[in-house]
PDB file of C-alpha atoms in Angstrom:
ATOM      1  CA  MET A 250      56.250  19.908  29.841  1.00 43.00           C
ATOM      2  CA  TYR A 251      54.164  22.980  30.473  1.00 46.00           C
ATOM      3  CA  HIS A 252      54.315  26.170  28.557  1.00 49.00           C
ATOM      4  CA  ILE A 253      53.484  29.514  30.139  1.00 52.00           C
ATOM      5  CA  PRO A 254      52.354  31.869  27.393  1.00 51.00           C
ATOM      6  CA  HIS A 255      53.901  35.291  27.062  1.00 52.00           C
ATOM      7  CA  LYS A 256      51.799  38.434  26.760  1.00 53.00           C
ATOM      8  CA  THR A 257      52.241  38.541  22.972  1.00 50.00           C
ATOM      9  CA  GLU A 258      51.581  34.818  22.483  1.00 49.00           C
ATOM     10  CA  THR A 259      47.968  33.635  22.220  1.00 52.00           C
ATOM     11  CA  ASN A 260      47.038  30.660  24.303  1.00 53.00           C
ATOM     12  CA  LYS A 261      45.008  28.292  22.101  1.00 56.00           C
ATOM     13  CA  THR A 262      43.600  24.819  22.370  1.00 57.00           C
ATOM     14  CA  VAL A 263      44.208  22.055  19.864  1.00 50.00           C
ATOM     15  CA  CYS A 264      40.984  23.142  18.190  1.00 58.00           C
ATOM     16  CA  GLY A 265      42.229  26.709  17.915  1.00 58.00           C
ATOM     17  CA  ARG A 266      40.064  28.468  20.517  1.00 60.00           C
ATOM     18  CA  PRO A 267      41.808  30.600  23.138  1.00 60.00           C
ATOM     19  CA  ILE A 268      41.574  29.221  26.667  1.00 60.00           C
ATOM     20  CA  GLU A 269      40.831  31.793  29.307  1.00 61.00           C
ATOM     21  CA  VAL A 270      39.310  31.566  32.749  1.00 59.00           C
ATOM     22  CA  GLY A 271      38.169  34.845  34.194  1.00 62.00           C
ATOM     23  CA  GLY A 272      40.014  36.736  31.465  1.00 60.00           C
ATOM     24  CA  ARG A 273      43.356  35.145  32.367  1.00 62.00           C
ATOM     25  CA  PRO A 274      45.169  32.734  30.005  1.00 57.00           C
ATOM     26  CA  GLN A 275      45.628  29.198  31.312  1.00 58.00           C
ATOM     27  CA  VAL A 276      48.692  26.960  31.150  1.00 55.00           C
ATOM     28  CA  LEU A 277      48.589  24.265  28.431  1.00 51.00           C
ATOM     29  CA  LEU A 278      50.512  21.094  27.802  1.00 47.00           C
ATOM     30  CA  THR A 279      52.037  21.725  24.381  1.00 48.00           C
ATOM     31  CA  THR A 280      54.220  18.657  23.833  1.00 47.00           C
ATOM     32  CA  ASN A 281      52.625  15.634  22.170  1.00 48.00           C
ATOM     33  CA  ALA A 282      49.260  17.314  21.807  1.00 47.00           C
ATOM     34  CA  ASP A 283      48.265  14.776  19.141  1.00 50.00           C
ATOM     35  CA  ARG A 284      48.947  11.837  21.449  1.00 49.00           C
ATOM     36  CA  HIS A 285      46.843  13.310  24.274  1.00 48.00           C
ATOM     37  CA  LYS A 286      43.630  14.026  22.395  1.00 48.00           C
ATOM     38  CA  GLY A 287      41.718  15.206  25.459  1.00 46.00           C
ATOM     39  CA  VAL A 288      44.405  17.678  26.460  1.00 49.00           C
ATOM     40  CA  GLY A 289      44.025  21.154  25.062  1.00 55.00           C
ATOM     41  CA  THR A 290      40.472  20.824  23.751  1.00 60.00           C
ATOM     42  CA  CYS A 291      37.919  23.060  25.382  1.00 66.00           C
ATOM     43  CA  ASN A 292      34.535  21.700  26.509  1.00 72.00           C
ATOM     44  CA  ARG A 293      32.668  23.897  24.048  1.00 72.00           C
ATOM     45  CA  CYS A 294      34.581  22.315  21.155  1.00 72.00           C
ATOM     46  CA  LYS A 295      34.018  18.814  22.535  1.00 77.00           C
ATOM     47  CA  ALA A 296      30.270  19.453  22.634  1.00 80.00           C
ATOM     48  CA  LEU A 297      30.352  20.987  19.151  1.00 79.00           C
ATOM     49  CA  GLN A 298      32.242  18.007  17.731  1.00 81.00           C
ATOM     50  CA  ALA A 299      29.833  15.561  19.382  1.00 86.00           C
ATOM     51  CA  GLY A 300      26.845  17.455  17.982  1.00 86.00           C
ATOM     52  CA  GLN A 301      28.343  17.537  14.498  1.00 87.00           C
ATOM     53  CA  SER A 302      28.984  13.789  14.544  1.00 88.00           C
ATOM     54  CA  ARG A 303      25.377  13.128  15.693  1.00 91.00           C
ATOM     55  CA  THR A 304      24.047  15.375  12.926  1.00 92.00           C
ATOM     56  CA  ALA A 305      26.192  13.589  10.339  1.00 92.00           C
ATOM     57  CA  LYS A 306      24.934  10.168  11.496  1.00 92.00           C
ATOM     58  CA  ILE A 307      21.286  11.277  11.397  1.00 93.00           C
ATOM     59  CA  SER A 308      21.703  12.889   7.968  1.00 92.00           C
ATOM     60  CA  ALA A 309      23.267   9.701   6.590  1.00 92.00           C
ATOM     61  CA  LYS A 310      20.441   7.612   8.061  1.00 90.00           C
ATOM     62  CA  HIS A 311      17.759   9.867   6.544  1.00 88.00           C
ATOM     63  CA  ARG A 312      19.550   9.850   3.175  1.00 88.00           C
ATOM     64  CA  LYS A 313      19.532   6.023   3.171  1.00 86.00           C
ATOM     65  CA  ILE A 314      15.813   5.962   3.996  1.00 84.00           C
ATOM     66  CA  ARG A 315      14.977   8.403   1.191  1.00 81.00           C
ATOM     67  CA  GLU A 316      17.048   6.444  -1.328  1.00 82.00           C
ATOM     68  CA  ALA A 317      15.602   3.082  -0.265  1.00 80.00           C
ATOM     69  CA  ALA A 318      11.917   3.971  -0.635  1.00 70.00           C
ATOM     70  CA  PRO A 319      11.009   7.176  -2.454  1.00 67.00           C
ATOM     71  CA  ALA A 320       7.607   8.493  -1.451  1.00 66.00           C
ATOM     72  CA  GLU A 321       4.792   8.061  -3.924  1.00 74.00           C
ATOM     73  CA  LYS A 322       2.256  10.807  -4.322  1.00 72.00           C
ATOM     74  CA  LYS A 323      -1.344   9.835  -3.815  1.00 72.00           C
ATOM     75  CA  ASP A 324      -3.768  10.545  -6.610  1.00 73.00           C
ATOM     76  CA  ARG A 325      -6.373  13.074  -5.551  1.00 69.00           C
ATOM     77  CA  LYS A 326      -9.817  13.105  -7.002  1.00 67.00           C
ATOM     78  CA  PRO A 327     -10.657  16.432  -8.616  1.00 68.00           C
ATOM     79  CA  GLY A 328     -13.884  18.268  -7.930  1.00 67.00           C
ATOM     80  CA  LYS A 329     -16.128  18.809  -4.953  1.00 67.00           C
ATOM     81  CA  ARG A 330     -16.629  16.383  -2.111  1.00 70.00           C
ATOM     82  CA  GLN A 331     -19.593  14.079  -2.046  1.00 75.00           C
ATOM     83  CA  PRO A 332     -22.458  15.237   0.204  1.00 78.00           C
ATOM     84  CA  ALA A 333     -22.271  13.590   3.638  1.00 77.00           C
ATOM     85  CA  LEU A 334     -25.947  12.631   3.829  1.00 78.00           C
ATOM     86  CA  LEU A 335     -25.608  10.261   0.854  1.00 78.00           C
ATOM     87  CA  VAL A 336     -24.420   7.586   3.311  1.00 78.00           C
ATOM     88  CA  LEU A 337     -27.993   7.454   4.661  1.00 79.00           C
ATOM     89  CA  GLY A 338     -29.328   6.398   1.267  1.00 80.00           C
ATOM     90  CA  GLU A 339     -33.106   5.781   1.160  1.00 81.00           C
ATOM     91  CA  ARG A 340     -33.496   6.585   4.872  1.00 84.00           C
ATOM     92  CA  CYS A 341     -32.402  10.198   4.422  1.00 86.00           C
ATOM     93  CA  PRO A 342     -34.998  12.466   6.114  1.00 89.00           C
ATOM     94  CA  PRO A 343     -36.604  15.271   4.059  1.00 90.00           C
ATOM     95  CA  MET A 344     -36.246  17.922   6.814  1.00 92.00           C
ATOM     96  CA  LEU A 345     -33.778  18.641   9.610  1.00 93.00           C
ATOM     97  CA  VAL A 346     -34.576  20.643  12.740  1.00 94.00           C
ATOM     98  CA  THR A 347     -32.528  22.041  15.597  1.00 94.00           C
ATOM     99  CA  THR A 348     -32.913  24.437  18.497  1.00 93.00           C
ATOM    100  CA  TYR A 349     -30.077  26.861  19.128  1.00 94.00           C
ATOM    101  CA  LYS A 350     -30.234  29.520  21.873  1.00 94.00           C
ATOM    102  CA  GLY A 351     -33.990  29.080  22.211  1.00 94.00           C
ATOM    103  CA  LYS A 352     -34.727  29.545  18.518  1.00 95.00           C
ATOM    104  CA  GLU A 353     -35.818  26.706  16.228  1.00 95.00           C
ATOM    105  CA  TYR A 354     -34.145  26.306  12.834  1.00 95.00           C
ATOM    106  CA  THR A 355     -35.110  24.060   9.918  1.00 95.00           C
ATOM    107  CA  ALA A 356     -33.228  22.875   6.861  1.00 94.00           C
ATOM    108  CA  LYS A 357     -34.356  20.984   3.784  1.00 94.00           C
ATOM    109  CA  VAL A 358     -32.503  17.877   2.613  1.00 92.00           C
ATOM    110  CA  ASN A 359     -32.285  17.790  -1.186  1.00 91.00           C
ATOM    111  CA  GLU A 360     -32.325  14.624  -3.318  1.00 86.00           C
ATOM    112  CA  GLY A 361     -28.567  14.789  -3.899  1.00 86.00           C
ATOM    113  CA  GLY A 362     -27.899  14.687  -0.143  1.00 87.00           C
ATOM    114  CA  THR A 363     -27.141  18.393   0.169  1.00 91.00           C
ATOM    115  CA  ILE A 364     -28.702  20.555   2.885  1.00 93.00           C
ATOM    116  CA  THR A 365     -30.407  23.880   2.143  1.00 94.00           C
ATOM    117  CA  HIS A 366     -30.820  26.417   4.940  1.00 94.00           C
ATOM    118  CA  GLU A 367     -31.902  30.013   4.238  1.00 93.00           C
ATOM    119  CA  PHE A 368     -31.311  29.665   0.472  1.00 92.00           C
ATOM    120  CA  LYS A 369     -27.725  28.410   0.897  1.00 94.00           C
ATOM    121  CA  THR A 370     -26.703  24.842   0.084  1.00 93.00           C
ATOM    122  CA  TYR A 371     -24.180  22.838   2.144  1.00 93.00           C
ATOM    123  CA  ASN A 372     -22.557  19.446   1.517  1.00 90.00           C
ATOM    124  CA  SER A 373     -22.355  18.464   5.188  1.00 91.00           C
ATOM    125  CA  PRO A 374     -24.511  18.860   8.280  1.00 93.00           C
ATOM    126  CA  SER A 375     -21.534  20.412  10.080  1.00 93.00           C
ATOM    127  CA  ARG A 376     -21.261  23.253   7.543  1.00 93.00           C
ATOM    128  CA  ALA A 377     -24.991  23.924   7.780  1.00 94.00           C
ATOM    129  CA  GLY A 378     -24.710  23.966  11.588  1.00 94.00           C
ATOM    130  CA  LYS A 379     -21.777  26.371  11.429  1.00 95.00           C
ATOM    131  CA  ALA A 380     -23.915  28.751   9.352  1.00 94.00           C
ATOM    132  CA  ILE A 381     -26.321  28.954  12.314  1.00 95.00           C
ATOM    133  CA  THR A 382     -23.901  29.017  15.250  1.00 94.00           C
ATOM    134  CA  GLY A 383     -21.001  30.877  13.671  1.00 94.00           C
ATOM    135  CA  ARG A 384     -18.543  28.291  15.007  1.00 94.00           C
ATOM    136  CA  GLU A 385     -17.558  24.699  14.305  1.00 95.00           C
ATOM    137  CA  VAL A 386     -20.134  22.104  15.373  1.00 95.00           C
ATOM    138  CA  ASP A 387     -20.615  18.367  14.916  1.00 94.00           C
ATOM    139  CA  GLY A 388     -23.505  18.447  12.473  1.00 92.00           C
ATOM    140  CA  TRP A 389     -24.507  14.836  13.123  1.00 92.00           C
ATOM    141  CA  THR A 390     -25.295  15.635  16.770  1.00 94.00           C
ATOM    142  CA  PHE A 391     -26.429  19.224  16.111  1.00 95.00           C
ATOM    143  CA  TRP A 392     -29.275  18.376  13.718  1.00 94.00           C
ATOM    144  CA  SER A 393     -32.357  16.262  14.495  1.00 94.00           C
ATOM    145  CA  TYR A 394     -35.006  14.743  12.256  1.00 92.00           C
ATOM    146  CA  LEU A 395     -38.651  13.780  12.706  1.00 89.00           C
ATOM    147  CA  ALA A 396     -38.850   9.993  13.131  1.00 87.00           C
ATOM    148  CA  GLU A 397     -41.733   7.802  11.903  1.00 86.00           C
ATOM    149  CA  ASP A 398     -43.170   7.560  15.430  1.00 88.00           C
ATOM    150  CA  GLY A 399     -43.440  11.380  15.630  1.00 86.00           C
ATOM    151  CA  THR A 400     -40.466  12.019  17.941  1.00 91.00           C
ATOM    152  CA  THR A 401     -37.341  13.925  17.042  1.00 91.00           C
ATOM    153  CA  LYS A 402     -34.071  11.992  16.986  1.00 91.00           C
ATOM    154  CA  LYS A 403     -30.502  13.076  16.423  1.00 92.00           C
ATOM    155  CA  LEU A 404     -29.139  12.604  12.922  1.00 91.00           C
ATOM    156  CA  ASP A 405     -26.238  10.668  14.458  1.00 90.00           C
ATOM    157  CA  THR A 406     -28.580   7.870  15.612  1.00 90.00           C
ATOM    158  CA  LEU A 407     -29.835   7.415  12.050  1.00 88.00           C
ATOM    159  CA  ARG A 408     -26.256   7.265  10.764  1.00 86.00           C
ATOM    160  CA  LYS A 409     -25.394   4.559  13.321  1.00 88.00           C
ATOM    161  CA  GLU A 410     -28.481   2.538  12.353  1.00 86.00           C
ATOM    162  CA  VAL A 411     -27.534   2.627   8.671  1.00 82.00           C
ATOM    163  CA  ALA A 412     -23.872   1.702   9.268  1.00 74.00           C
TER     164      ALA A 412
END
């Protein structure tokens, strides 16, 4: 049985939203609305209900995961990082050289593996290179050293030989 709403009566779906198409109320089946679940439910409410059920399933799944295996915090070592050139050990060169924009730069390698350039000390070749260029650089390929045969080689080649 169909029900045509009067002007004073609001036309609502089972979910409670008014049904209108083009500003005009639509005719609804009002008898046995519980038996016909699809009848009288607007598409917006169907999508909302589907989204809510998906969210509930995902939330339950995440809750089970968190309860099953709580995350353990990793212990962090306090203090400064170890200088990068310490990996070279005994083969660490005493001086580093590079050419940037036609100008030659030098840096001294200290006994602790730190690099000193223009009275500033750096723990990594990349930080020392950034001091020259003003931008991030790969210090292992940026810096060169004077090899035993008198040629200059990239610091990266020495690192690969040691490893």
